[in-house]
Short mmCIF file of N, CA and C and ligand atoms in Angstrom, two decimals:
data_model
loop_
_atom_site.label_atom_id
_atom_site.label_comp_id
_atom_site.label_asym_id
_atom_site.label_seq_id
_atom_site.Cartn_x
_atom_site.Cartn_y
_atom_site.Cartn_z
N MET J 102 9.52 23.36 49.25
CA MET J 102 8.29 23.87 49.34
C MET J 102 7.71 23.93 50.13
N LYS J 103 7.00 24.45 50.05
CA LYS J 103 6.30 24.47 52.17
C LYS J 103 3.97 24.01 51.47
N VAL J 104 4.12 23.21 52.78
CA VAL J 104 2.55 22.77 52.22
C VAL J 104 2.01 23.08 53.89
N THR J 105 1.16 23.66 53.74
CA THR J 105 0.25 24.60 54.76
C THR J 105 -1.55 24.21 54.85
N ILE J 106 -1.50 23.71 55.85
CA ILE J 106 -2.68 22.41 55.82
C ILE J 106 -3.54 23.43 57.22
N CYS J 107 -4.61 23.38 56.89
CA CYS J 107 -5.65 24.55 58.11
C CYS J 107 -5.85 23.21 58.66
N ILE J 108 -5.69 24.18 60.50
CA ILE J 108 -5.94 23.07 61.76
C ILE J 108 -7.14 23.89 61.97
N GLY J 109 -7.83 24.21 61.84
CA GLY J 109 -9.32 25.32 62.08
C GLY J 109 -10.37 24.23 62.38
N SER J 110 -11.09 24.59 63.15
CA SER J 110 -12.51 23.77 63.85
C SER J 110 -13.17 23.19 63.20
N SER J 111 -13.37 23.89 61.73
CA SER J 111 -13.56 22.94 60.80
C SER J 111 -13.56 22.05 59.71
N CYS J 112 -12.04 22.11 59.40
CA CYS J 112 -11.04 21.05 58.98
C CYS J 112 -10.45 20.22 60.13
N HIS J 113 -10.71 20.18 61.25
CA HIS J 113 -10.22 19.59 62.21
C HIS J 113 -10.86 18.01 61.87
N LEU J 114 -12.92 18.91 61.88
CA LEU J 114 -13.97 18.09 62.04
C LEU J 114 -13.66 17.33 61.06
N LYS J 115 -12.52 17.58 59.39
CA LYS J 115 -12.96 16.98 58.27
C LYS J 115 -11.92 15.87 57.80
N GLY J 116 -11.28 16.07 58.96
CA GLY J 116 -10.02 15.66 59.63
C GLY J 116 -8.52 15.67 58.80
N SER J 117 -8.16 17.23 58.48
CA SER J 117 -7.26 17.61 59.10
C SER J 117 -6.09 16.81 59.50
N ARG J 118 -6.28 16.94 61.15
CA ARG J 118 -5.41 15.98 62.10
C ARG J 118 -4.63 14.82 61.18
N GLN J 119 -5.14 14.50 60.39
CA GLN J 119 -5.31 12.73 60.39
C GLN J 119 -4.15 12.88 58.65
N ILE J 120 -5.27 13.57 57.96
CA ILE J 120 -3.85 14.31 56.68
C ILE J 120 -2.38 15.39 57.27
N VAL J 121 -3.09 15.90 58.11
CA VAL J 121 -1.21 15.89 58.64
C VAL J 121 -0.54 15.28 59.37
N GLU J 122 -1.34 13.62 60.50
CA GLU J 122 -0.11 12.55 60.36
C GLU J 122 0.82 11.84 58.90
N GLN J 123 -0.88 11.50 57.99
CA GLN J 123 -0.66 10.66 56.38
C GLN J 123 0.79 12.06 55.67
N LEU J 124 0.95 13.24 55.43
CA LEU J 124 1.44 13.75 54.87
C LEU J 124 3.46 13.34 55.40
N GLN J 125 2.93 13.14 57.18
CA GLN J 125 4.32 13.18 57.40
C GLN J 125 5.47 12.38 57.06
N ALA J 126 3.70 10.82 57.03
CA ALA J 126 5.04 9.66 57.37
C ALA J 126 5.29 9.80 55.63
N LEU J 127 4.97 10.44 54.66
CA LEU J 127 4.79 9.42 53.13
C LEU J 127 6.57 10.87 53.04
N VAL J 128 5.94 12.22 53.64
CA VAL J 128 7.45 12.90 53.62
C VAL J 128 8.68 12.50 54.32
N LYS J 129 8.40 11.67 55.21
CA LYS J 129 8.46 10.07 55.63
C LYS J 129 9.83 8.78 55.18
N GLU J 130 8.57 8.64 54.19
CA GLU J 130 9.16 7.62 54.21
C GLU J 130 10.30 7.88 52.92
N ASN J 131 10.10 9.42 52.60
CA ASN J 131 10.22 9.76 50.53
C ASN J 131 11.75 10.43 51.00
N HIS J 132 11.42 10.23 51.98
CA HIS J 132 13.37 11.48 52.46
C HIS J 132 13.27 12.49 51.65
N LEU J 133 11.76 13.02 52.21
CA LEU J 133 11.57 14.73 51.69
C LEU J 133 11.84 15.50 53.11
N GLU J 134 12.24 15.32 53.92
CA GLU J 134 12.31 16.05 54.97
C GLU J 134 13.72 17.46 54.72
N ASP J 135 14.70 17.80 53.85
CA ASP J 135 15.02 18.60 53.63
C ASP J 135 13.40 19.44 52.36
N LYS J 136 13.04 18.59 52.34
CA LYS J 136 12.52 19.88 50.48
C LYS J 136 11.11 20.10 50.89
N VAL J 137 10.47 18.60 51.72
CA VAL J 137 9.40 19.77 51.88
C VAL J 137 9.33 19.97 54.03
N GLU J 138 8.76 21.35 54.26
CA GLU J 138 7.61 22.38 55.20
C GLU J 138 7.21 21.38 55.40
N LEU J 139 6.16 21.19 56.09
CA LEU J 139 5.40 20.79 56.73
C LEU J 139 4.38 21.94 57.96
N SER J 140 3.30 22.23 58.19
CA SER J 140 3.27 23.12 58.84
C SER J 140 1.83 23.33 58.99
N GLY J 141 1.42 24.16 60.05
CA GLY J 141 -0.27 24.28 60.23
C GLY J 141 -0.55 25.60 60.05
N THR J 142 -2.05 26.03 59.60
CA THR J 142 -2.34 27.12 59.48
C THR J 142 -3.95 27.13 60.19
N PHE J 143 -4.28 28.57 61.05
CA PHE J 143 -6.05 28.51 61.63
C PHE J 143 -6.61 28.55 60.51
N CYS J 144 -8.03 29.35 60.92
CA CYS J 144 -8.89 29.54 59.29
C CYS J 144 -8.89 29.76 57.77
N MET J 145 -8.30 28.92 57.47
CA MET J 145 -8.53 30.24 56.46
C MET J 145 -10.00 30.43 55.26
N GLY J 146 -10.29 30.38 56.16
CA GLY J 146 -11.72 31.64 55.35
C GLY J 146 -12.74 30.71 54.11
N ASN J 147 -12.43 29.48 54.05
CA ASN J 147 -12.87 28.04 52.91
C ASN J 147 -13.51 27.49 53.65
N CYS J 148 -13.73 27.11 54.40
CA CYS J 148 -14.41 26.07 55.01
C CYS J 148 -14.98 25.45 54.86
N VAL J 149 -15.73 25.98 53.90
CA VAL J 149 -17.05 24.79 52.47
C VAL J 149 -16.17 24.04 51.93
N ASN J 150 -14.31 24.15 51.98
CA ASN J 150 -14.56 22.86 50.46
C ASN J 150 -13.03 22.75 51.33
N GLY J 151 -12.98 22.96 52.45
CA GLY J 151 -11.52 22.40 52.88
C GLY J 151 -11.82 20.68 53.23
N VAL J 152 -11.51 20.24 53.72
CA VAL J 152 -10.19 20.02 54.33
C VAL J 152 -8.93 21.06 53.57
N ASN J 153 -8.33 22.33 54.23
CA ASN J 153 -7.67 22.82 53.35
C ASN J 153 -6.45 22.59 53.24
N VAL J 154 -5.32 23.35 51.66
CA VAL J 154 -3.85 22.80 51.66
C VAL J 154 -3.75 23.18 51.29
N THR J 155 -2.31 24.43 51.30
CA THR J 155 -1.84 24.98 50.13
C THR J 155 -0.70 24.74 49.83
N VAL J 156 0.09 24.84 48.61
CA VAL J 156 1.68 24.72 48.36
C VAL J 156 1.65 25.48 47.92
N ASP J 157 3.29 25.53 48.70
CA ASP J 157 3.55 26.80 47.94
C ASP J 157 2.24 28.39 47.94
N GLY J 158 1.91 28.41 48.94
CA GLY J 158 0.49 29.66 48.67
C GLY J 158 -0.84 28.90 47.80
N ARG J 159 -0.79 27.85 46.25
CA ARG J 159 -1.95 27.47 45.72
C ARG J 159 -2.64 26.81 46.66
N LEU J 160 -4.03 27.32 46.73
CA LEU J 160 -4.49 27.17 48.11
C LEU J 160 -5.62 24.83 46.90
N CYS J 161 -5.31 23.87 47.55
CA CYS J 161 -5.51 22.76 47.20
C CYS J 161 -6.65 22.07 48.18
N SER J 162 -7.77 21.40 47.69
CA SER J 162 -8.93 20.43 48.22
C SER J 162 -8.30 19.60 48.79
N LEU J 163 -8.05 19.29 49.80
CA LEU J 163 -8.04 17.41 50.45
C LEU J 163 -9.00 16.76 51.82
N SER J 164 -8.31 15.61 51.33
CA SER J 164 -9.72 15.04 52.32
C SER J 164 -8.85 14.09 51.65
N PRO J 165 -8.75 12.71 53.53
CA PRO J 165 -7.65 11.67 54.32
C PRO J 165 -7.65 10.64 53.41
N GLU J 166 -9.73 10.57 51.61
CA GLU J 166 -9.42 9.69 50.73
C GLU J 166 -8.39 10.24 50.20
N ASN J 167 -7.90 11.51 49.35
CA ASN J 167 -6.96 11.24 48.29
C ASN J 167 -5.62 12.55 48.41
N THR J 168 -5.94 11.56 50.23
CA THR J 168 -4.29 12.25 50.12
C THR J 168 -3.42 11.89 49.88
N GLU J 169 -3.16 10.59 49.44
CA GLU J 169 -1.64 9.93 48.82
C GLU J 169 -1.86 9.99 47.36
N GLU J 170 -2.70 10.09 47.06
CA GLU J 170 -3.26 10.73 45.57
C GLU J 170 -2.15 12.33 45.09
N PHE J 171 -2.74 13.45 45.70
CA PHE J 171 -2.65 14.61 46.27
C PHE J 171 -0.41 13.88 46.01
N PHE J 172 -0.22 13.72 47.35
CA PHE J 172 1.15 13.43 47.81
C PHE J 172 1.98 13.52 46.10
N GLN J 173 1.49 12.03 45.68
CA GLN J 173 1.81 11.63 44.80
C GLN J 173 2.15 12.77 43.53
N LYS J 174 0.58 13.87 43.21
CA LYS J 174 0.59 13.96 41.54
C LYS J 174 1.44 16.02 42.58
N GLU J 175 1.02 16.06 43.67
CA GLU J 175 1.45 17.42 43.96
C GLU J 175 3.02 17.76 45.30
N ILE J 176 3.35 16.87 45.21
CA ILE J 176 4.28 16.95 46.56
C ILE J 176 6.22 16.03 45.94
N LEU J 177 6.01 15.00 45.19
CA LEU J 177 6.45 13.42 44.66
C LEU J 177 7.22 13.73 43.05
N ALA J 178 6.36 14.62 42.56
CA ALA J 178 6.54 15.34 41.53
C ALA J 178 6.93 16.55 41.21
N ALA J 179 6.87 17.44 41.56
CA ALA J 179 7.74 18.50 41.82
C ALA J 179 8.42 18.99 42.46
N VAL J 180 9.26 17.61 43.76
CA VAL J 180 10.08 18.31 44.18
C VAL J 180 11.81 17.25 43.19
S1 FES K 324 -11.97 25.65 58.64
FE1 FES K 324 -10.20 25.41 57.07
S2 FES K 324 -10.26 27.19 56.40
FE2 FES K 324 -11.85 27.20 58.21
#
């Protein structure tokens, strides 16, 4: 599964760096390093809905507050 986090300036201001760190920690805690590939991308052109994250190409809107819930529902439940 490929999870791509927008690290463009608008998403960065909304906490994308924190989200990346949260996701890295969650992937590690759940031993999913070989199943989940985390990467970053520049602006996805959808700043108003940021922080933008795609899961296998499907666009999701995240904030540091709902990242854990997102991980449970969209990643843990799908791997
Ligand atoms: S900075 Fe993330 S969509 Fe523009």
